[in-house]
Amino acid sequence: MEKLVVLTGSGISAESGIKTFRDNGGLWEEFDVTEVASPKAWEHNRSLVMRFYNERRKALLEANPNGAHFALAELEKKFDVQIITQNVDDLHERAGSSNVLHLHGELKKVRCPVNEQEIYELDGWELKEGSLSKGGHQLRPHIVWFGEAVPAMEKAVPLVNEADIFLVVGTSLNVYPAAGLINYTRNETPIYVIDPGEPVGIGSMDVHFIQKKATEGMKDFIKKIV
Ligand code: OAD
């Protein structure tokens, strides 16, 4: 089976009602990223950070996977599919994808700030002040914040290098190191990009660009590769 590696961003979940970050009306227009998604914010304005992620979690519990998530899961019948996502939602998993690597963490999980391997599945939408890890530390969202390392990159780079086909869906490719993954494809590997906008990170790269929303774009992509 050919290996299809897919890098996804918030755009793939837009049609499920999840907000993107940098589009008009995106989250970073409404919030200052350094005030809600950084270790400093957690230190100085914990209640705002908690509220921000609690709201995101609430929205996620009300959302469902869309046709693009389902199409990727369905492609497992014909390809060895590996998803690498910048998204913290669980819509790929809920659509049935088996191999999902989260680069930026997972919204439904929380962890101990001291022992980072101590990760808990949160029951419901709310992380509360006073919810403690075994060691007595306030639990934090299991999210990679700005300025923090992205440990999953170590797994992602060799996966991208193994790709026979590389697909990018719904990401502006603005945020590193994730955006740099595209550079680890082999020379002969075709790269497809699905996005209704113009992802800045593509630049002058030689890609097959499908300028459509994720659900429609996936249909075109499947026609091209199957
Ligand atoms: P962005 O908001 O930067 O980019 C979203 C992309 O999705 C844009 O290129 C849009 O054109 C595209 N898009 C919008 N609607 C779409 C649709 N229906 N179908 C397909 N594409 C659509 O979001 P990301 O690239 O995901 O990190 O952002 C990367 C990281 O920056 C996030 O993981 C997050 C953020 O700060 C952290 O919070 C650590």
PDB file of C-alpha atoms in Angstrom, residues 19 40 51 62 76 80 85-86 107-108 123 129 131 141 148 163 189 202 216 219:
ATOM      1  CA  LYS A  19     -12.866  28.469  14.558  1.00  0.00           C
ATOM      2  CA  LYS A  40       3.620  33.348  30.847  1.00  0.00           C
ATOM      3  CA  ARG A  51     -11.682  30.081  30.380  1.00  0.00           C
ATOM      4  CA  GLU A  62     -20.897  20.250  20.289  1.00  0.00           C
ATOM      5  CA  GLU A  76      -7.446   3.803   4.817  1.00  0.00           C
ATOM      6  CA  ASP A  80      -1.576   3.492   4.462  1.00  0.00           C
ATOM      7  CA  THR A  85      -2.417  17.340  12.819  1.00  0.00           C
ATOM      8  CA  GLN A  86      -1.811  20.731  14.351  1.00  0.00           C
ATOM      9  CA  LEU A 107      -7.962  19.713  24.049  1.00  0.00           C
ATOM     10  CA  LYS A 108      -9.701  16.884  25.893  1.00  0.00           C
ATOM     11  CA  ASP A 123     -14.401  14.369  31.892  1.00  0.00           C
ATOM     12  CA  GLU A 129      -9.027  25.808  39.445  1.00  0.00           C
ATOM     13  CA  SER A 131      -8.035  20.293  40.019  1.00  0.00           C
ATOM     14  CA  PRO A 141      -4.330  22.013  29.386  1.00  0.00           C
ATOM     15  CA  GLU A 148       7.249  25.546  24.178  1.00  0.00           C
ATOM     16  CA  ALA A 163       5.336   9.619   2.350  1.00  0.00           C
ATOM     17  CA  THR A 189       6.768  12.787  -3.584  1.00  0.00           C
ATOM     18  CA  ILE A 202       3.553  27.451   0.232  1.00  0.00           C
ATOM     19  CA  GLU A 216     -15.157  19.734  -1.631  1.00  0.00           C
ATOM     20  CA  LYS A 219     -13.456  14.958  -3.408  1.00  0.00           C
TER      21      LYS A 219
END
